[in-house]
Short mmCIF file of C-alpha atoms and ligand atoms in Angstrom, two decimals:
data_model
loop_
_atom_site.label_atom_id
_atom_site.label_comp_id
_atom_site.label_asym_id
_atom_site.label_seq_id
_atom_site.Cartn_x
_atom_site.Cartn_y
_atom_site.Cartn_z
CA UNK F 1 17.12 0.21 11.30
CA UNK F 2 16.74 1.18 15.04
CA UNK F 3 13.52 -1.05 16.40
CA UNK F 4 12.52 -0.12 19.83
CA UNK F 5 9.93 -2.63 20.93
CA UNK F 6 6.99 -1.78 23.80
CA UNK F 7 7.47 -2.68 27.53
CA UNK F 8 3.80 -2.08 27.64
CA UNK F 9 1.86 -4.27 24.61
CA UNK F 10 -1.66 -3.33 24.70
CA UNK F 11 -4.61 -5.45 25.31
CA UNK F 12 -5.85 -5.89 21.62
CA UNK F 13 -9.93 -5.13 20.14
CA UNK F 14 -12.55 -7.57 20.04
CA UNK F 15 -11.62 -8.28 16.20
CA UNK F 16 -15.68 -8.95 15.60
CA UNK F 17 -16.59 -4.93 16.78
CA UNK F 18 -13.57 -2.85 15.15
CA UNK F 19 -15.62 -0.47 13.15
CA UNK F 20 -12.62 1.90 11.16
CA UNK F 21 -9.57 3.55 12.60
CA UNK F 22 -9.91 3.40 16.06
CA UNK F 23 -7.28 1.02 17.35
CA UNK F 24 -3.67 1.43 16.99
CA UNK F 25 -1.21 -1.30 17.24
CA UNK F 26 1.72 -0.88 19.35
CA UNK F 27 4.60 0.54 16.97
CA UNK F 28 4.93 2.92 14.91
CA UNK F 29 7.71 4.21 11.89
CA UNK F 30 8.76 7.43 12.24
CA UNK F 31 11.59 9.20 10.02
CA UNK F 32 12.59 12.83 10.12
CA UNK F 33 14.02 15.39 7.61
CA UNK F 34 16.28 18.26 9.00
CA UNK F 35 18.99 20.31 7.07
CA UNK F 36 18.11 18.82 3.84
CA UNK F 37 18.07 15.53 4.02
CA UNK F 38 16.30 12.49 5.72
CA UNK F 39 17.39 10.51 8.55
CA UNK F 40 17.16 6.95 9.15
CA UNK F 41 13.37 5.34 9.41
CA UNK F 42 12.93 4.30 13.10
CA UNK F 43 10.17 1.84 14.94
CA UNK F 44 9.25 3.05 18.06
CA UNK F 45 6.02 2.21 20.18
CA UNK F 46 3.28 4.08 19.62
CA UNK F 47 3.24 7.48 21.40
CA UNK F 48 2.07 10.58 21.59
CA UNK F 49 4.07 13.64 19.60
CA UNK F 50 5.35 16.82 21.37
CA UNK F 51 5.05 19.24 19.10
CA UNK F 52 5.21 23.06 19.52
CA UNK F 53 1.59 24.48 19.23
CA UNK F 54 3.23 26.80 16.54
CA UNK F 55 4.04 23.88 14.01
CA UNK F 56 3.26 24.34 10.81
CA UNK F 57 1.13 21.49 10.25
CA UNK F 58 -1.22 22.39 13.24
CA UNK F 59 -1.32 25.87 11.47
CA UNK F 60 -1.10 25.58 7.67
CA UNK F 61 -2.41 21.98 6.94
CA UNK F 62 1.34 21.27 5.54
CA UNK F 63 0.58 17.60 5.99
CA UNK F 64 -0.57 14.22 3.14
CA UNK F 65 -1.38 10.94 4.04
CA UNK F 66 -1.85 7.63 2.40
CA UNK F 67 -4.15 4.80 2.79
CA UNK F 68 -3.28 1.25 2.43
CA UNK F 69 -3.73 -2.03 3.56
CA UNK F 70 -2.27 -5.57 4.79
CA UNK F 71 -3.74 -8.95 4.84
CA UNK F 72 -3.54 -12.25 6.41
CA UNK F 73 -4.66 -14.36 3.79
CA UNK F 74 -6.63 -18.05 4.30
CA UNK F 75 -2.39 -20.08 4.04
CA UNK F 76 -1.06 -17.12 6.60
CA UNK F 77 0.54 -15.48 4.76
CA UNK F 78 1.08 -11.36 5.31
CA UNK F 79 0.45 -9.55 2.07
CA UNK F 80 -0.03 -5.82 1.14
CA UNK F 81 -2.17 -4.52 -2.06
CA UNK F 82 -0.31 -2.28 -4.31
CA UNK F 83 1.82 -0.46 -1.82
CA UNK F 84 4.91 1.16 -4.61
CA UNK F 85 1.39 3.05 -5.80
CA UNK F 86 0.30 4.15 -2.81
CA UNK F 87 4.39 5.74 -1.80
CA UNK F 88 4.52 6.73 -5.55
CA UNK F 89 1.19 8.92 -4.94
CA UNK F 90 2.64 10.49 -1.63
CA UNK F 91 5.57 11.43 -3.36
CA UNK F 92 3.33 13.15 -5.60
CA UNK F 93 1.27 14.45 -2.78
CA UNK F 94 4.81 16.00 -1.25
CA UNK F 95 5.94 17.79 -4.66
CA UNK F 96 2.24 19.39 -4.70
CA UNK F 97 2.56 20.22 -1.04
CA UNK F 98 6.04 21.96 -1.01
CA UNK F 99 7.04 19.16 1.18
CA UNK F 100 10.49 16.94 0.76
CA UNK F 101 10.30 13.50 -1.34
CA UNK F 102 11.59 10.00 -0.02
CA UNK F 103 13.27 7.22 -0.99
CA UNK F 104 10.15 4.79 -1.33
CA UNK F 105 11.95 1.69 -1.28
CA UNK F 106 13.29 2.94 2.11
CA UNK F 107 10.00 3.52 3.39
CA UNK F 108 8.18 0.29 2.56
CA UNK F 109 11.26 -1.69 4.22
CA UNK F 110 10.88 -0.22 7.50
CA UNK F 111 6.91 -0.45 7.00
CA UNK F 112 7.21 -4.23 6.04
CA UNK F 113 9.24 -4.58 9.20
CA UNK F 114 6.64 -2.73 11.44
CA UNK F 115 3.76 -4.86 9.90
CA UNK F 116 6.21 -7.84 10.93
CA UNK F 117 5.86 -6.65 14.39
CA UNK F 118 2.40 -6.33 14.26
CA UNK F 119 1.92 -9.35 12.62
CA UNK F 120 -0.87 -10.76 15.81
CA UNK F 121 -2.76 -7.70 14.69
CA UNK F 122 -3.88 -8.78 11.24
CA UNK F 123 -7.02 -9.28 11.74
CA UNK F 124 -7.65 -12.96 9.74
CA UNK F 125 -11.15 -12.37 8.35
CA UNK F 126 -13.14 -11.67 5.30
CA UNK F 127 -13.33 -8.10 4.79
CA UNK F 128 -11.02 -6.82 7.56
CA UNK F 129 -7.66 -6.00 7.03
CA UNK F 130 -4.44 -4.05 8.98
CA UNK F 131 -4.77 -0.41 7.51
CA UNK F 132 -2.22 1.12 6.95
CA UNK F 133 -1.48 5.51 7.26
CA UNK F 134 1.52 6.77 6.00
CA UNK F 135 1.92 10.71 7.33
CA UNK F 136 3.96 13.48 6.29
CA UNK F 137 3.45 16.67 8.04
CA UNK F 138 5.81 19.78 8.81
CA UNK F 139 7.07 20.18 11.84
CA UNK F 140 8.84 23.86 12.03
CA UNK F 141 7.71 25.63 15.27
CA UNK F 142 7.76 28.83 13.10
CA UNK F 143 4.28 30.76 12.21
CA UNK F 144 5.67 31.87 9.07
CA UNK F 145 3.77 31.44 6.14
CA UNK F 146 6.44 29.35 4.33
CA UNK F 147 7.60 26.00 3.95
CA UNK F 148 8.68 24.10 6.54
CA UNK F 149 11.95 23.13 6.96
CA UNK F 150 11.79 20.06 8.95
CA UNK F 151 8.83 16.97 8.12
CA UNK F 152 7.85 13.94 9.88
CA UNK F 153 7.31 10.90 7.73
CA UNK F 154 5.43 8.30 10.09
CA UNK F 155 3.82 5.24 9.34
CA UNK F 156 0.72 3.84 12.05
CA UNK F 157 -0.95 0.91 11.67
CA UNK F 158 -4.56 0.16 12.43
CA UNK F 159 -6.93 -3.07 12.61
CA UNK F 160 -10.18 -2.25 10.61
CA UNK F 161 -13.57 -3.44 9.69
CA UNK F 162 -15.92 -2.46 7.24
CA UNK F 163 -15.23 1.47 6.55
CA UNK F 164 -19.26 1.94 6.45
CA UNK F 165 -21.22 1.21 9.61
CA UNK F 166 -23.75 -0.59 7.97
CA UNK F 167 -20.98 -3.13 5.80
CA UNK F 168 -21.44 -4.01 2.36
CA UNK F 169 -25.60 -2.43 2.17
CA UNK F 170 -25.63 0.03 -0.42
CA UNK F 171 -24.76 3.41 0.56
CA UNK F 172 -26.89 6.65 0.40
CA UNK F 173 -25.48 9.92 -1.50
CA UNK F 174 -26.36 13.33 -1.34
CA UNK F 175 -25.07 15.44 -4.23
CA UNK F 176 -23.64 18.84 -3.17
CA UNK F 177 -24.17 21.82 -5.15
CA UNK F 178 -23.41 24.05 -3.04
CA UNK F 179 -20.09 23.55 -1.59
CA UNK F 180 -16.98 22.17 -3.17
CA UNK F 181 -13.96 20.36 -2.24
CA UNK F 182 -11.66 20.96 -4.93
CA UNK F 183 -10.71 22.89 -8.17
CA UNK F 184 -8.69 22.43 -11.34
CA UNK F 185 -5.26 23.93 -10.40
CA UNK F 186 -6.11 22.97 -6.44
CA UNK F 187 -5.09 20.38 -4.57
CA UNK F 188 -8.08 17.62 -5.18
CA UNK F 189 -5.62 15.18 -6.99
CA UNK F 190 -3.19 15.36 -3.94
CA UNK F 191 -4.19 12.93 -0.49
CA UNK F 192 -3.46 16.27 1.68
CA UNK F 193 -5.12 16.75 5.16
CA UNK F 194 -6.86 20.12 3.98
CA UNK F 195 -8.70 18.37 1.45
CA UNK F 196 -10.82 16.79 4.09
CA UNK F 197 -11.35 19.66 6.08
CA UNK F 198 -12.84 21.31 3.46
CA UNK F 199 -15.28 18.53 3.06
CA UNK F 200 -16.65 18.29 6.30
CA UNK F 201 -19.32 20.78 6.17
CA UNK F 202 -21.12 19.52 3.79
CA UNK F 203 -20.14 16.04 4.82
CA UNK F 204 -22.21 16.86 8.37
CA UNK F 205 -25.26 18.55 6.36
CA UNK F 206 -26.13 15.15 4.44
CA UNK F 207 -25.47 12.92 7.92
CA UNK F 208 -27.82 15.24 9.57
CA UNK F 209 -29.99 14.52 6.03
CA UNK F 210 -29.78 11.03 6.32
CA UNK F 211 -27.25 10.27 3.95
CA UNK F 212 -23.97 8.66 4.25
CA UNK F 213 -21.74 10.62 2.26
CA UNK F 214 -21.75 13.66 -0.21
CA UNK F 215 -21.14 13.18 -4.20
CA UNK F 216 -18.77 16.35 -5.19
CA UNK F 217 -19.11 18.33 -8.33
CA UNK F 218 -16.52 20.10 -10.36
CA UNK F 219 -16.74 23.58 -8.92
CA UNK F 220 -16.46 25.90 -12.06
CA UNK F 221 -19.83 24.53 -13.62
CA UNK F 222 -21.52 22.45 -10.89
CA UNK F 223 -22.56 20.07 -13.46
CA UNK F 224 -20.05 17.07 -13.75
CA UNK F 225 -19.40 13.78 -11.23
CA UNK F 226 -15.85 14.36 -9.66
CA UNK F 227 -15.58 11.68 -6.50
CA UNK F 228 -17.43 10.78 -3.16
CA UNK F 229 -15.23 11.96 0.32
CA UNK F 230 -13.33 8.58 0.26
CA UNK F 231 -14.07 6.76 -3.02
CA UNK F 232 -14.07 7.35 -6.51
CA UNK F 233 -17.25 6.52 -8.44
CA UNK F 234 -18.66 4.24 -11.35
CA UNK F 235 -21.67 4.36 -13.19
CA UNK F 236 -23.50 1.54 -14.76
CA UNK F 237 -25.03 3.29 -17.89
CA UNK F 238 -26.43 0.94 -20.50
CA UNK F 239 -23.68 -1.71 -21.24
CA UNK F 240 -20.64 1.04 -20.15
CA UNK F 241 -19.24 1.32 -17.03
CA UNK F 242 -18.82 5.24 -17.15
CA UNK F 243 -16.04 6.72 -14.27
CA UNK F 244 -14.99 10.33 -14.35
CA UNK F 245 -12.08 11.01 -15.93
CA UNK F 246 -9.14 12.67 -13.64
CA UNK F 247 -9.28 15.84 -14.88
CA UNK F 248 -6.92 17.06 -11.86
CA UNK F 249 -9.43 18.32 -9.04
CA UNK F 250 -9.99 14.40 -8.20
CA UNK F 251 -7.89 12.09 -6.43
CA UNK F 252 -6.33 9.08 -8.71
CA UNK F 253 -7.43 6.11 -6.81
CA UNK F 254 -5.73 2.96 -6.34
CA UNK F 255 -8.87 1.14 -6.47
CA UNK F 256 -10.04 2.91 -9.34
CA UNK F 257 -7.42 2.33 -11.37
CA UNK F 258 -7.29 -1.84 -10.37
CA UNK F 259 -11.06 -1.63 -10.68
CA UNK F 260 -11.09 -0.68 -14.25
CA UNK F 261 -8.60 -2.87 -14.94
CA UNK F 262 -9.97 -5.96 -13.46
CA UNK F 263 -13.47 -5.07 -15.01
CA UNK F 264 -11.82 -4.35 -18.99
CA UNK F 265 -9.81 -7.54 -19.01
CA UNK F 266 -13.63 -9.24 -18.23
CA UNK F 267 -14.41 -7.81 -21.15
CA UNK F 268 -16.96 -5.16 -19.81
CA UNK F 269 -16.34 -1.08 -21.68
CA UNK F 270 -14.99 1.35 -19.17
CA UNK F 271 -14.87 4.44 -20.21
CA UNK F 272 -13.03 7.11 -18.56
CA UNK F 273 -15.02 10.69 -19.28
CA UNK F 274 -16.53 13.52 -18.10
CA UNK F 275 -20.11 13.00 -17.18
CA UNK F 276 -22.62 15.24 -15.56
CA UNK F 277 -25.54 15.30 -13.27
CA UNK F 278 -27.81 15.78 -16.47
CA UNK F 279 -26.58 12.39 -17.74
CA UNK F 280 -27.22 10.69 -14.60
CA UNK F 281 -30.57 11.66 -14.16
CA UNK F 282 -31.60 11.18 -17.55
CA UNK F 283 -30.09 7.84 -17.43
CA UNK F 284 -32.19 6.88 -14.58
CA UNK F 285 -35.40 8.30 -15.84
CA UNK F 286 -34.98 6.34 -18.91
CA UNK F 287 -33.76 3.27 -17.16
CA UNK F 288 -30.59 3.12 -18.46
CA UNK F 289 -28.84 4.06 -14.98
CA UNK F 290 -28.19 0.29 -13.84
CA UNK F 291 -25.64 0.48 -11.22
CA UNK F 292 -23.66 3.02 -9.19
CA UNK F 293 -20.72 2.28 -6.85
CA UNK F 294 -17.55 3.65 -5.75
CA UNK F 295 -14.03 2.60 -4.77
CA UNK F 296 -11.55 2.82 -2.24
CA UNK F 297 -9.26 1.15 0.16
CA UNK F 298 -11.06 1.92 2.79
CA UNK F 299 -14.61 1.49 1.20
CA UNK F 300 -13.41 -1.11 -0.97
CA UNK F 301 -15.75 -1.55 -3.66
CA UNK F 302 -19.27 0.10 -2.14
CA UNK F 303 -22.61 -0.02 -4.14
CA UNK F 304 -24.51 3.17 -3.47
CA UNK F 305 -28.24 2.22 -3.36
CA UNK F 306 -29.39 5.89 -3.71
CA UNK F 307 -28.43 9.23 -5.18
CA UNK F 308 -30.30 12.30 -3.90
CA UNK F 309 -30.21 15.16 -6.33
CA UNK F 310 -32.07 18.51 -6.35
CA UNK F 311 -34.52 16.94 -3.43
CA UNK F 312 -34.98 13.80 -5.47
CA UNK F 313 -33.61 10.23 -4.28
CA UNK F 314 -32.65 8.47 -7.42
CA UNK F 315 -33.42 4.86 -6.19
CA UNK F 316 -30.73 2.56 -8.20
CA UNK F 317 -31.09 -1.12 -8.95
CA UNK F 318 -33.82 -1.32 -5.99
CA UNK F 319 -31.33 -0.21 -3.34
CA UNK F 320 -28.98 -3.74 -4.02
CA UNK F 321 -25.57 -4.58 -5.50
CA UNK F 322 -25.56 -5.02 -9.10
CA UNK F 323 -24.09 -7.57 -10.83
CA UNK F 324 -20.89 -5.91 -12.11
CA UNK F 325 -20.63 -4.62 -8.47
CA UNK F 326 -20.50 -7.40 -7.32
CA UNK F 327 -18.08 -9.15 -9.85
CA UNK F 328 -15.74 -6.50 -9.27
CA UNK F 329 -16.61 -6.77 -5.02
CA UNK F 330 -15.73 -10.38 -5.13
CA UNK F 331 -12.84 -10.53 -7.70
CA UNK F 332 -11.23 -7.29 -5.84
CA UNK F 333 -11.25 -8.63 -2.43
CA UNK F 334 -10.58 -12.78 -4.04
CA UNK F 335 -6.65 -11.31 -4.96
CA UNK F 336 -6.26 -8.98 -1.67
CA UNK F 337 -6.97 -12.30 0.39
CA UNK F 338 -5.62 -14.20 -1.79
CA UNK F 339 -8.39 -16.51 -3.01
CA UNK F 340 -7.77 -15.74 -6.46
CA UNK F 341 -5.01 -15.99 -8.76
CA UNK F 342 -3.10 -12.38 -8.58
CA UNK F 343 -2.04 -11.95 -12.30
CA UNK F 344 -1.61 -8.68 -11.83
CA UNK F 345 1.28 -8.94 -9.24
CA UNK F 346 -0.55 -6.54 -7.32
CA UNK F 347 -0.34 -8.51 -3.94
CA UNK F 348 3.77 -8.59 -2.05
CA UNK F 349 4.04 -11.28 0.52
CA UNK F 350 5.92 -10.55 3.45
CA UNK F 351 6.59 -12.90 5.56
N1 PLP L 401 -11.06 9.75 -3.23
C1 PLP L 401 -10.74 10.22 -2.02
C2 PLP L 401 -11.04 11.64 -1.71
C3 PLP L 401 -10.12 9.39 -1.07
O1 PLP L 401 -9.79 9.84 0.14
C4 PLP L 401 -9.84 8.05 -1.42
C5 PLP L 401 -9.18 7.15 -0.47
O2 PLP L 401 -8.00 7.02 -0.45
C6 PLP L 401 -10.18 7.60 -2.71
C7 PLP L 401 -10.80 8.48 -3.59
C8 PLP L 401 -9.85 6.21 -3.18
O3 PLP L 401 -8.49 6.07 -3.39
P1 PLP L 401 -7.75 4.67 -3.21
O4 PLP L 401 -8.47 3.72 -4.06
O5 PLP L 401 -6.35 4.92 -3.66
O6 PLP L 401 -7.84 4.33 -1.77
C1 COI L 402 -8.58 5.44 2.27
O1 COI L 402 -9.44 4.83 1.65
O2 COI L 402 -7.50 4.92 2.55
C2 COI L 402 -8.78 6.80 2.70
O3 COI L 402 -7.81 7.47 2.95
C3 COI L 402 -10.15 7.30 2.81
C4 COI L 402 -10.54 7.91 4.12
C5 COI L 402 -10.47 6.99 5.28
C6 COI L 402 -9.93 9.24 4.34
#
């Protein structure tokens, strides 16, 4: 692999005030696809692109991403959470996007390499982490509405914090029934850029409310949970843990999927359903509504401390983590730094 290292390092963040994506180390992978086929992956420092102002991308949202993370754990060692899932869903992502799959083994070689580069950017700490954005997007300077013919796969690398301002304090919901983000025969189970863009309207409305985030409903009915902007969600319901099931207008989470893992082999009921607004409020009027929280790699595992539905804040478990919250916080976050024993084989060293 061609590595072509900065003459030009940059100065790096005060590690205690990173907030979430706004620092980028000094690399970069970036691999192209042109008549066909891809070309090598390549590390380069971290610049801006020239593209055409015609590209596809810029024009039709022909772009995914993924969102990962590496870790410096307590021994120093460099390890990265689940990564084959998170190139196995981009593939995914491409096929649903008309976009070209890649050799995933090729991909995380020249990404372990990168993070090896970046290694003095790990951030050491509890609950901060390297992320990690792997980008596909088409590149054809052609207005066309068609697929491109050329992509760039690039990988950037970013020191992070807490993904919510205000850390690990429960979060504040608005449910939208209004708007939606995504529809059976969509694109909501695919990480694609238009996804988001679609969510921001309503994602400004509930800011500007006083909320953090916006819960999304399936949008034939407008009755049923489907997923938060950047986390999927769990309900505490009785002695169930209740999660929706992917029905194919919701994105399959990484941490979803580890989440109900880790919480079954503790011996707690997940179940994996549809379940609507009805339920949830009924639940909480009748106290069975214990705990709510969702899941992500940026988010991690977040308890929400309030659900607003209809005008009405739904108040859950006096606006603090629950107890299976916070078994699943801690156990989560004990294999990703590696304080507890990874059974799963979840965690790849790399150094
Ligand atoms: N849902 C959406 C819309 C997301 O953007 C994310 C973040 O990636 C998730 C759920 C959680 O997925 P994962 O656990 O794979 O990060
Ligand atoms: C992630 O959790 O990795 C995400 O992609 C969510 C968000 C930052 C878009």
């Amino acid at each position: 692999m061609k590595i072509t290292l900065t003459k030009n390092p940059k100065v790096k963040p005060d590690f205690s005030k990173l907030g979430f994506g706004k620092y980028f180390t000094d690399h970069m992978m970036v691999m192209d696809y042109a008549d066909g086929k891809w070309g090598e992956p390549e590390i380069i420092p971290f610049e801006d692109f020239n593209l055409s102002p015609a590209t596809t991308c810029l024009h039709y949202a022909q772009g995914i991403f993924e969102g990962a993370k590496a870790y410096k754990d307590a021994d120093g060692n460099i390890t990265v959470f689940r990564i084959d899932e998170n190139f196995k869903r981009m593939n995914r992502s491409a096929e649903r996007l008309c976009m070209p799959t890649f050799d995933a083994e090729i991909a995380k070689e020249a990404l372990f390499e990168l993070i090896r580069i970046e290694k003095d950017w790990i951030p050491a700490e509890d609950g901060k982490a390297l992320y990690i954005r792997p980008t596909m997007i088409g590149i054809d300077p052609v207005l066309g509405v068609h697929a491109s013919h050329t992509y760039r796969l690039y990988i950037i690398l970013s020191p992070v914090g807490a993904y919510y301002a205000h850390g690990l304090e429960p979060t504040k919901i608005m449910v939208e029934d209004k708007f939606v983000r995504a529809s059976i025969g969509g694109t909501g189970e695919a990480k694609c850029m238009g996804n988001y863009a679609a969510s921001l309207l309503a994602g400004e409305m509930a800011v500007k409310k006083g909320y953090d985030q916006v819960m999304w409903l399936d949008a034939k009915e407008m009755k049923y949970v489907e997923e938060v902007g950047s986390m999927n969600m769990f309900f505490v319901i009785g002695d169930e843990v209740v999660t929706p099931a992917l029905v194919g207008s919701i994105l399959p989470g990484i941490t979803r999927k580890s989440s109900i893992e880790l919480l079954r082999d503790h011996g707690y009921k997940v179940v994996e359903r549809r379940i609507s607004m009805d339920e949830i409020v009924e639940a909480y009027n009748n106290g069975a509504l214990k705990e709510a929280f969702g899941t992500g790699t940026a988010a991690v595992v977040s308890p929400v401390g309030v659900i607003a539905y209809k005008g009405v804040d739904m108040n859950i478990n006096n606006g603090k983590m629950g107890d299976i919250t916070k078994y699943l916080y801690d156990n989560l976050t004990g294999i990703q730094y590696g304080k507890k024993e990874d059974k799963y084989g979840w965690i790849t060293k790399i150094n």
